[in-house]
Short mmCIF file of C-alpha atoms and ligand atoms in Angstrom, two decimals:
data_model
loop_
_atom_site.label_atom_id
_atom_site.label_comp_id
_atom_site.label_asym_id
_atom_site.label_seq_id
_atom_site.Cartn_x
_atom_site.Cartn_y
_atom_site.Cartn_z
CA MET A 1 31.00 256.68 71.79
CA ILE A 2 34.25 255.30 70.30
CA ALA A 3 36.39 256.03 73.58
CA LYS A 4 36.35 253.15 76.11
CA PRO A 5 37.04 253.11 79.84
CA ALA A 6 40.70 252.03 80.85
CA LEU A 7 41.01 248.60 82.47
CA LEU A 8 43.02 249.66 85.26
CA HIS A 9 41.52 251.63 88.18
CA PRO A 10 43.21 254.60 90.08
CA ALA A 11 44.15 252.29 92.55
CA ASP A 12 46.45 250.13 90.48
CA TYR A 13 48.73 253.13 90.38
CA LEU A 14 48.66 253.93 93.91
CA ASP A 15 47.81 251.15 96.28
CA PRO A 16 50.90 249.58 98.18
CA GLY A 17 49.19 245.93 98.40
CA LEU A 18 48.47 246.02 94.74
CA TYR A 19 52.11 247.14 94.07
CA ALA A 20 53.40 244.36 96.11
CA ALA A 21 50.96 241.85 94.17
CA GLU A 22 52.52 243.19 90.97
CA GLN A 23 55.95 242.68 91.85
CA ALA A 24 55.40 239.18 93.10
CA GLY A 25 52.88 238.34 90.04
CA ILE A 26 54.59 239.97 87.13
CA PHE A 27 58.24 241.28 87.72
CA THR A 28 59.09 237.89 89.42
CA HIS A 29 58.36 236.08 86.35
CA GLN A 30 59.35 238.39 83.53
CA TRP A 31 62.61 238.63 81.68
CA GLN A 32 64.16 242.03 82.56
CA PHE A 33 66.66 243.70 80.23
CA VAL A 34 69.73 244.69 82.53
CA GLY A 35 72.45 245.89 80.11
CA PHE A 36 74.49 245.50 77.15
CA ALA A 37 76.99 242.89 76.97
CA GLU A 38 79.85 245.20 76.53
CA GLU A 39 79.11 246.89 79.97
CA LEU A 40 80.12 243.34 81.41
CA ALA A 41 83.00 242.46 78.86
CA GLU A 42 85.77 242.00 81.28
CA PRO A 43 85.98 239.50 84.20
CA GLY A 44 84.97 241.29 87.43
CA ARG A 45 82.84 243.67 85.53
CA PHE A 46 79.52 244.00 87.19
CA LEU A 47 76.18 245.90 87.70
CA THR A 48 73.50 245.78 90.27
CA ARG A 49 69.73 246.15 90.08
CA GLN A 50 66.59 245.70 92.24
CA ILE A 51 64.13 243.31 90.34
CA ALA A 52 61.00 242.38 92.03
CA GLY A 53 62.30 243.27 95.54
CA GLU A 54 65.46 241.15 94.88
CA PRO A 55 68.91 242.90 94.96
CA VAL A 56 70.66 241.44 91.76
CA LEU A 57 74.05 241.29 91.03
CA VAL A 58 75.08 240.79 87.42
CA ILE A 59 78.90 239.95 87.17
CA ASN A 60 81.35 238.44 84.74
CA MET A 61 83.10 235.61 86.34
CA ASP A 62 85.95 234.60 84.33
CA GLY A 63 84.09 235.19 81.09
CA ASP A 64 80.76 233.93 82.12
CA LEU A 65 77.99 236.04 82.95
CA ARG A 66 76.07 235.21 86.25
CA ALA A 67 73.20 236.55 88.27
CA PHE A 68 73.01 236.25 91.82
CA ARG A 69 71.59 237.80 94.77
CA ASN A 70 73.67 240.60 95.91
CA VAL A 71 73.65 239.58 99.46
CA CYS A 72 76.47 237.71 101.32
CA THR A 73 75.28 234.46 102.83
CA HIS A 74 77.43 235.07 106.06
CA ARG A 75 75.80 238.00 107.77
CA PHE A 76 73.96 239.29 104.69
CA ALA A 77 76.03 242.51 103.87
CA ARG A 78 75.47 243.61 100.50
CA LEU A 79 78.11 242.30 98.21
CA LYS A 80 78.30 245.36 95.81
CA ALA A 81 76.97 248.73 96.41
CA ALA A 82 77.71 250.38 93.15
CA GLU A 83 75.39 250.39 90.15
CA ALA A 84 78.32 249.24 88.03
CA GLY A 85 81.85 248.71 88.20
CA GLN A 86 84.63 246.25 88.18
CA ASP A 87 86.48 244.33 91.04
CA SER A 88 89.06 241.53 90.76
CA GLY A 89 86.68 238.86 92.20
CA LEU A 90 83.52 238.62 94.16
CA ARG A 91 84.60 239.11 97.76
CA CYS A 92 82.28 240.37 100.63
CA PRO A 93 83.36 243.47 101.89
CA TYR A 94 82.53 242.82 105.51
CA HIS A 95 84.53 239.86 106.44
CA GLY A 96 86.21 238.86 103.40
CA TRP A 97 84.29 235.77 102.36
CA ALA A 98 85.28 235.05 98.52
CA TYR A 99 82.92 233.43 96.01
CA ASP A 100 83.71 231.38 93.09
CA ARG A 101 81.96 231.21 89.74
CA GLU A 102 79.03 229.29 90.97
CA GLY A 103 78.63 231.43 93.88
CA VAL A 104 80.06 229.24 96.46
CA PRO A 105 82.18 230.94 99.40
CA LEU A 106 85.20 228.75 98.84
CA GLY A 107 87.40 231.34 100.39
CA ILE A 108 86.38 231.83 104.10
CA PRO A 109 89.04 233.44 106.24
CA GLY A 110 89.80 231.55 109.48
CA ASN A 111 87.41 228.64 108.41
CA ALA A 112 89.25 225.81 109.91
CA ASP A 113 89.26 227.71 113.39
CA CYS A 114 86.08 229.37 113.62
CA PHE A 115 83.67 227.78 111.10
CA GLY A 116 84.60 224.29 110.33
CA LEU A 117 82.63 224.41 106.82
CA ASP A 118 83.65 221.52 104.58
CA ARG A 119 82.80 221.79 100.93
CA ALA A 120 79.30 220.24 101.00
CA ALA A 121 78.67 222.96 103.72
CA LYS A 122 79.89 225.67 101.67
CA GLN A 123 78.03 224.48 98.82
CA GLY A 124 74.86 225.02 101.10
CA LEU A 125 75.89 228.46 101.51
CA ALA A 126 76.14 229.38 97.80
CA LEU A 127 74.56 232.56 96.60
CA LYS A 128 71.08 232.44 95.04
CA ARG A 129 71.35 232.52 91.57
CA PHE A 130 68.87 233.78 89.06
CA ALA A 131 68.10 232.93 85.28
CA LEU A 132 70.34 234.95 82.98
CA ASP A 133 69.99 234.78 79.30
CA ARG A 134 70.72 237.10 76.20
CA ILE A 135 69.75 237.90 72.58
CA GLY A 136 72.94 239.45 71.07
CA ARG A 137 74.38 242.11 73.31
CA PHE A 138 70.77 242.47 75.31
CA ILE A 139 71.34 240.75 78.58
CA PHE A 140 68.35 239.71 80.61
CA VAL A 141 67.61 238.44 84.20
CA ARG A 142 64.54 236.68 85.55
CA ILE A 143 64.02 236.09 89.38
CA ALA A 144 61.79 233.01 89.01
CA ALA A 145 63.83 229.82 88.53
CA GLU A 146 60.93 228.54 86.16
CA GLY A 147 59.22 229.99 83.04
CA PRO A 148 59.43 230.66 79.32
CA SER A 149 63.01 231.03 77.46
CA LEU A 150 63.96 234.51 76.65
CA ALA A 151 63.53 233.28 72.96
CA ASP A 152 59.76 232.40 73.74
CA ALA A 153 59.08 235.33 75.94
CA MET A 154 60.38 237.97 73.36
CA ALA A 155 58.77 236.24 70.41
CA PRO A 156 58.31 237.36 67.67
CA HIS A 157 60.83 239.98 68.48
CA GLY A 158 63.93 237.98 68.93
CA GLU A 159 64.90 238.69 65.52
CA LEU A 160 64.60 242.44 65.73
CA LEU A 161 66.50 242.49 69.07
CA GLN A 162 69.26 240.44 67.32
CA ARG A 163 69.30 243.10 64.44
CA LEU A 164 69.32 245.95 66.97
CA SER A 165 72.38 244.29 68.66
CA ASP A 166 74.20 243.82 65.37
CA GLY A 167 73.31 247.23 63.85
CA PHE A 168 74.02 249.52 66.62
CA GLY A 169 76.97 250.40 68.75
CA PRO A 170 77.72 250.95 72.73
CA ALA A 171 75.63 253.63 74.35
CA PHE A 172 76.92 257.06 74.02
CA SER A 173 74.71 258.23 76.69
CA GLN A 174 73.40 256.57 79.56
CA VAL A 175 70.95 258.00 82.25
CA ALA A 176 69.04 256.68 85.32
CA GLN A 177 66.54 258.99 86.67
CA PRO A 178 63.93 258.85 89.33
CA TRP A 179 60.33 259.52 88.31
CA ALA A 180 57.50 260.61 90.64
CA ALA A 181 55.02 258.32 89.23
CA ASP A 182 53.99 254.49 88.79
CA TRP A 183 55.90 252.64 86.21
CA LYS A 184 52.65 252.05 84.35
CA ILE A 185 52.25 255.81 84.02
CA GLY A 186 55.76 255.90 82.39
CA ILE A 187 54.88 253.14 79.90
CA GLU A 188 51.51 254.24 79.11
CA ASN A 189 52.99 257.55 78.28
CA VAL A 190 55.17 255.98 75.55
CA LEU A 191 52.62 253.94 74.23
CA GLU A 192 50.81 256.71 72.43
CA VAL A 193 51.90 259.81 70.36
CA TYR A 194 48.56 261.71 71.33
CA HIS A 195 50.44 263.62 73.85
CA VAL A 196 53.22 264.85 71.59
CA ASP A 197 51.33 268.00 70.47
CA ALA A 198 50.74 269.37 73.90
CA VAL A 199 53.90 268.02 75.82
CA HIS A 200 56.61 268.07 73.17
CA PRO A 201 55.38 271.08 71.14
CA GLU A 202 59.20 271.73 69.94
CA SER A 203 61.28 268.65 70.91
CA PHE A 204 59.45 265.57 69.69
CA ARG A 205 56.87 267.10 67.56
CA SER A 206 59.69 268.20 65.23
CA VAL A 207 60.71 264.61 64.50
CA VAL A 208 57.28 263.05 63.93
CA ASP A 209 54.52 263.85 61.68
CA GLY A 210 51.54 262.89 63.74
CA THR A 211 50.61 259.59 61.54
CA TRP A 212 50.60 256.66 63.77
CA ARG A 213 49.81 252.78 63.39
CA VAL A 214 50.16 249.92 66.00
CA ALA A 215 50.73 246.39 65.25
CA TYR A 216 50.28 243.69 68.18
CA GLN A 217 52.23 240.48 69.14
CA GLY A 218 50.80 238.68 72.26
CA PRO A 219 51.84 241.07 75.00
CA HIS A 220 54.21 243.26 72.99
CA SER A 221 53.32 245.80 70.34
CA ILE A 222 55.13 247.98 67.73
CA GLY A 223 53.87 251.56 67.05
CA HIS A 224 55.19 253.20 63.71
CA ALA A 225 55.17 256.96 63.52
CA GLY A 226 55.95 258.85 60.34
CA MET A 227 58.80 261.56 60.44
CA ARG A 228 58.83 264.67 59.09
CA ALA A 229 60.57 265.47 55.98
CA GLU A 230 62.71 267.77 57.71
CA ALA A 231 64.01 265.25 60.29
CA LEU A 232 64.35 262.68 57.87
CA ARG A 233 66.64 264.93 55.69
CA TRP A 234 68.82 265.80 59.00
CA TRP A 235 69.18 262.17 59.71
CA GLU A 236 70.30 261.49 55.86
CA GLY A 237 72.70 264.30 56.21
CA VAL A 238 74.18 263.27 59.48
CA GLY A 239 74.18 259.60 58.39
CA LYS A 240 76.18 260.36 55.47
CA ARG A 241 78.60 262.86 57.32
CA LEU A 242 79.29 260.41 59.99
CA GLY A 243 79.26 257.47 57.80
CA LEU A 244 76.42 255.53 59.82
CA LEU A 245 75.01 252.34 58.55
CA ALA A 246 71.32 252.80 58.90
CA VAL A 247 69.78 249.35 59.66
CA PRO A 248 67.33 248.41 57.04
CA GLY A 249 63.54 248.04 57.39
CA LEU A 250 63.45 250.54 60.07
CA ASP A 251 62.49 253.57 58.51
CA HIS A 252 60.79 256.62 60.18
CA TYR A 253 60.11 256.14 64.09
CA VAL A 254 59.56 252.75 65.28
CA HIS A 255 58.63 252.07 68.71
CA LEU A 256 58.83 248.63 70.17
CA HIS A 257 57.15 247.81 73.63
CA LEU A 258 58.42 244.42 74.89
CA PHE A 259 56.03 243.66 77.75
CA PRO A 260 56.29 244.70 80.84
CA ASN A 261 58.71 247.63 81.06
CA LEU A 262 61.09 247.58 78.08
CA ALA A 263 60.84 250.32 75.43
CA ILE A 264 63.01 251.01 72.57
CA GLY A 265 62.64 253.81 70.35
CA ILE A 266 64.16 253.71 66.79
CA THR A 267 64.82 256.81 64.85
CA ALA A 268 65.34 256.62 60.86
CA GLY A 269 67.25 253.36 61.42
CA ARG A 270 69.97 255.32 63.01
CA LEU A 271 69.60 255.88 66.53
CA ILE A 272 67.98 253.76 69.53
CA SER A 273 66.91 254.77 72.79
CA VAL A 274 66.49 251.67 75.01
CA GLN A 275 64.33 252.44 78.15
CA THR A 276 63.64 250.37 81.24
CA TYR A 277 61.00 251.58 83.39
CA GLU A 278 62.17 249.92 86.73
CA PRO A 279 59.52 250.32 89.59
CA THR A 280 61.11 251.40 92.92
CA GLY A 281 57.89 251.55 94.96
CA PRO A 282 54.18 252.32 94.65
CA GLY A 283 54.13 255.55 92.75
CA ARG A 284 57.62 255.81 91.74
CA PHE A 285 60.10 254.31 89.31
CA THR A 286 63.39 254.77 87.72
CA LEU A 287 63.92 255.39 84.21
CA ARG A 288 66.89 254.13 82.78
CA TYR A 289 67.81 254.86 79.08
CA ARG A 290 70.61 254.31 76.63
CA LEU A 291 71.27 255.99 73.35
CA CYS A 292 73.27 254.21 70.72
CA LEU A 293 73.89 255.13 67.29
CA ALA A 294 74.08 252.90 64.20
CA LEU A 295 77.46 251.18 63.38
CA GLY A 296 79.99 252.74 61.05
CA GLY A 297 81.96 256.02 61.01
CA LYS A 298 84.70 257.03 63.23
CA GLN A 299 84.96 258.94 66.27
CA GLY A 300 85.63 262.74 66.04
CA ALA A 301 84.49 266.09 66.55
CA ALA A 302 81.49 265.96 64.15
CA ARG A 303 80.34 262.83 65.69
CA ALA A 304 80.76 264.08 69.28
CA ALA A 305 78.54 267.14 68.28
CA VAL A 306 75.96 265.04 66.94
CA GLU A 307 75.98 262.77 70.32
CA SER A 308 75.81 265.78 72.56
CA HIS A 309 72.77 267.28 70.47
CA LEU A 310 70.96 263.94 70.59
CA THR A 311 72.03 263.75 74.45
CA ALA A 312 70.35 267.18 74.93
CA LEU A 313 67.17 266.43 72.71
CA ASN A 314 66.45 263.31 74.77
CA GLU A 315 67.00 265.12 78.05
CA THR A 316 64.65 267.64 77.11
CA LEU A 317 61.53 265.39 75.52
CA LEU A 318 61.95 262.86 78.76
CA GLY A 319 62.08 265.75 80.90
CA GLU A 320 58.73 266.94 79.32
CA ASP A 321 57.44 263.45 79.83
CA ARG A 322 58.66 263.20 83.39
CA ALA A 323 56.98 266.32 84.50
CA ILE A 324 53.74 265.33 83.17
CA ALA A 325 53.98 261.89 84.28
CA ALA A 326 54.31 263.35 88.13
CA GLU A 327 51.20 265.63 87.14
CA VAL A 328 49.42 262.26 86.23
CA GLN A 329 50.38 260.70 89.46
CA ILE A 330 49.18 263.61 91.64
CA GLY A 331 45.92 263.59 89.82
CA THR A 332 45.24 259.94 89.83
CA ALA A 333 45.44 260.21 93.66
CA SER A 334 41.99 261.88 93.57
CA ALA A 335 40.51 259.97 90.58
CA ASP A 336 37.35 257.97 91.31
CA ARG A 337 36.97 256.07 87.82
CA PRO A 338 39.04 254.57 85.35
CA ALA A 339 40.56 256.91 82.74
CA LEU A 340 39.04 257.13 79.17
CA LEU A 341 40.99 255.91 76.31
CA GLY A 342 40.43 257.03 72.91
CA ALA A 343 41.04 254.98 69.58
CA ASN A 344 44.61 256.43 69.30
CA GLU A 345 45.19 254.97 72.77
CA ASP A 346 44.33 251.48 72.06
CA ARG A 347 47.68 250.36 72.88
CA LEU A 348 47.18 251.15 76.62
CA MET A 349 44.07 248.79 76.46
CA GLN A 350 46.19 246.07 75.27
CA PHE A 351 48.77 246.72 78.16
CA HIS A 352 46.00 246.53 80.71
CA GLN A 353 44.66 243.66 79.39
CA THR A 354 47.75 241.69 79.66
CA LEU A 355 48.46 243.03 83.33
CA LEU A 356 45.03 242.00 84.28
CA ALA A 357 45.31 238.50 83.02
CA LEU A 358 48.94 237.89 84.43
CA LYS A 359 47.80 239.35 87.75
CA ASN A 360 44.88 236.98 87.73
CA THR A 361 46.61 234.16 86.40
CA HIS A 362 49.35 234.39 89.07
CA ARG A 363 47.17 234.59 92.00
CA LEU A 364 45.04 231.68 90.80
CA ALA A 365 47.99 229.62 90.04
CA SER A 366 49.53 230.32 93.42
CA GLY A 367 46.26 229.66 95.29
CA THR A 368 46.81 233.01 97.09
CA PRO A 369 43.73 234.96 98.05
CA PRO A 370 43.87 238.38 96.69
CA SER A 371 44.84 240.85 99.20
CA HIS A 372 42.15 243.32 97.77
CA PRO A 373 39.05 241.25 97.00
CA ALA A 374 37.06 244.21 95.88
CA ASP A 375 39.76 245.16 93.39
CA GLU A 376 40.04 241.52 92.31
CA GLU A 377 36.34 241.57 91.75
CA ARG A 378 36.48 244.70 89.90
CA GLN A 379 39.30 243.84 87.84
CA GLU A 380 37.70 240.18 86.72
CA ASN A 381 34.50 242.26 85.71
CA ARG A 382 36.49 244.44 83.45
CA ILE A 383 38.25 241.84 81.36
S1 FES B 401 78.79 239.37 105.91
FE1 FES B 401 79.89 238.71 104.16
S2 FES B 401 81.72 237.87 104.85
FE2 FES B 401 80.57 238.60 106.93
FE1 FE2 B 402 56.54 261.77 75.42
#
């Protein structure tokens, strides 16, 4: 038999205790892509995210990007409720404490009469700060104070991210949608093209020709799918009409998975779909995706028509994935053994190996006994 049993057990997609361990052991320590620099270009522009259970505020403070815990240190009001926006500064909506660029509450209404906080005391009430770094326009945040640099964590793909950053424009379409599935089911779905015939018989199947090869780099991987001649011709024509500058070296369909939950699909060097699979609880996640065209060309009716076609196509194919992912989540609840992975699903095996190694490393390093000894034993046996 060529096929092998998957390394993850159904409980890994269902169990709240394992979900919590995964958040603490993996998402706390990994760099998370949060957005493009242009989304935070002006002072006061911000976005909010939930990463490993932490409410995170990423904000442009007088030209510098900062990541803070999105919670006031007075009586813990959330500082920003919106997912993105722009304000004149960082001021708590409850009693008006105003924070400076280092997250220190320098402006406290009634301080002298009611609080008597000197500068040192205010510094002690600074917002918790998280690590923030960037590769080109890709902005990343990490919750853990210590860990590998972003460049090391993304290696050897920093150069590719920089090329994508340089070669593609701002998102023309941006979507955040809840999926009724564990984030790993979402990622596993994009790690193979085996499902394309059955799930995307018209949408994605009209783009790719069924050929597929994968290269692995540490925890990351790249898949290359051949594109159908008609799809390539369509992109050639559209590229010429709109004046898009195809990014060299990215022919056909290239799919980059940056562990744990960032996936970038690159079509004909002219379109990227940047996707994050953001866990929101056991058995659910938010898919956030941005579509960007290669640089070049002008705005106009022709471009708007292409953008709206691509927006609709992605809505359709991700809708198809979303529906099947929910079915997998439901089915997994009654599964009593690991899934079976074919040779064309090898990329999932590498994903599982990375996950299990990280979970075990963290638990050993922290000295915390596993919350589910039976599962731990099972996982160790499978590595
Ligand atoms: S809770 Fe923020 S100022 Fe009071
Ligand atoms: Fe799919």
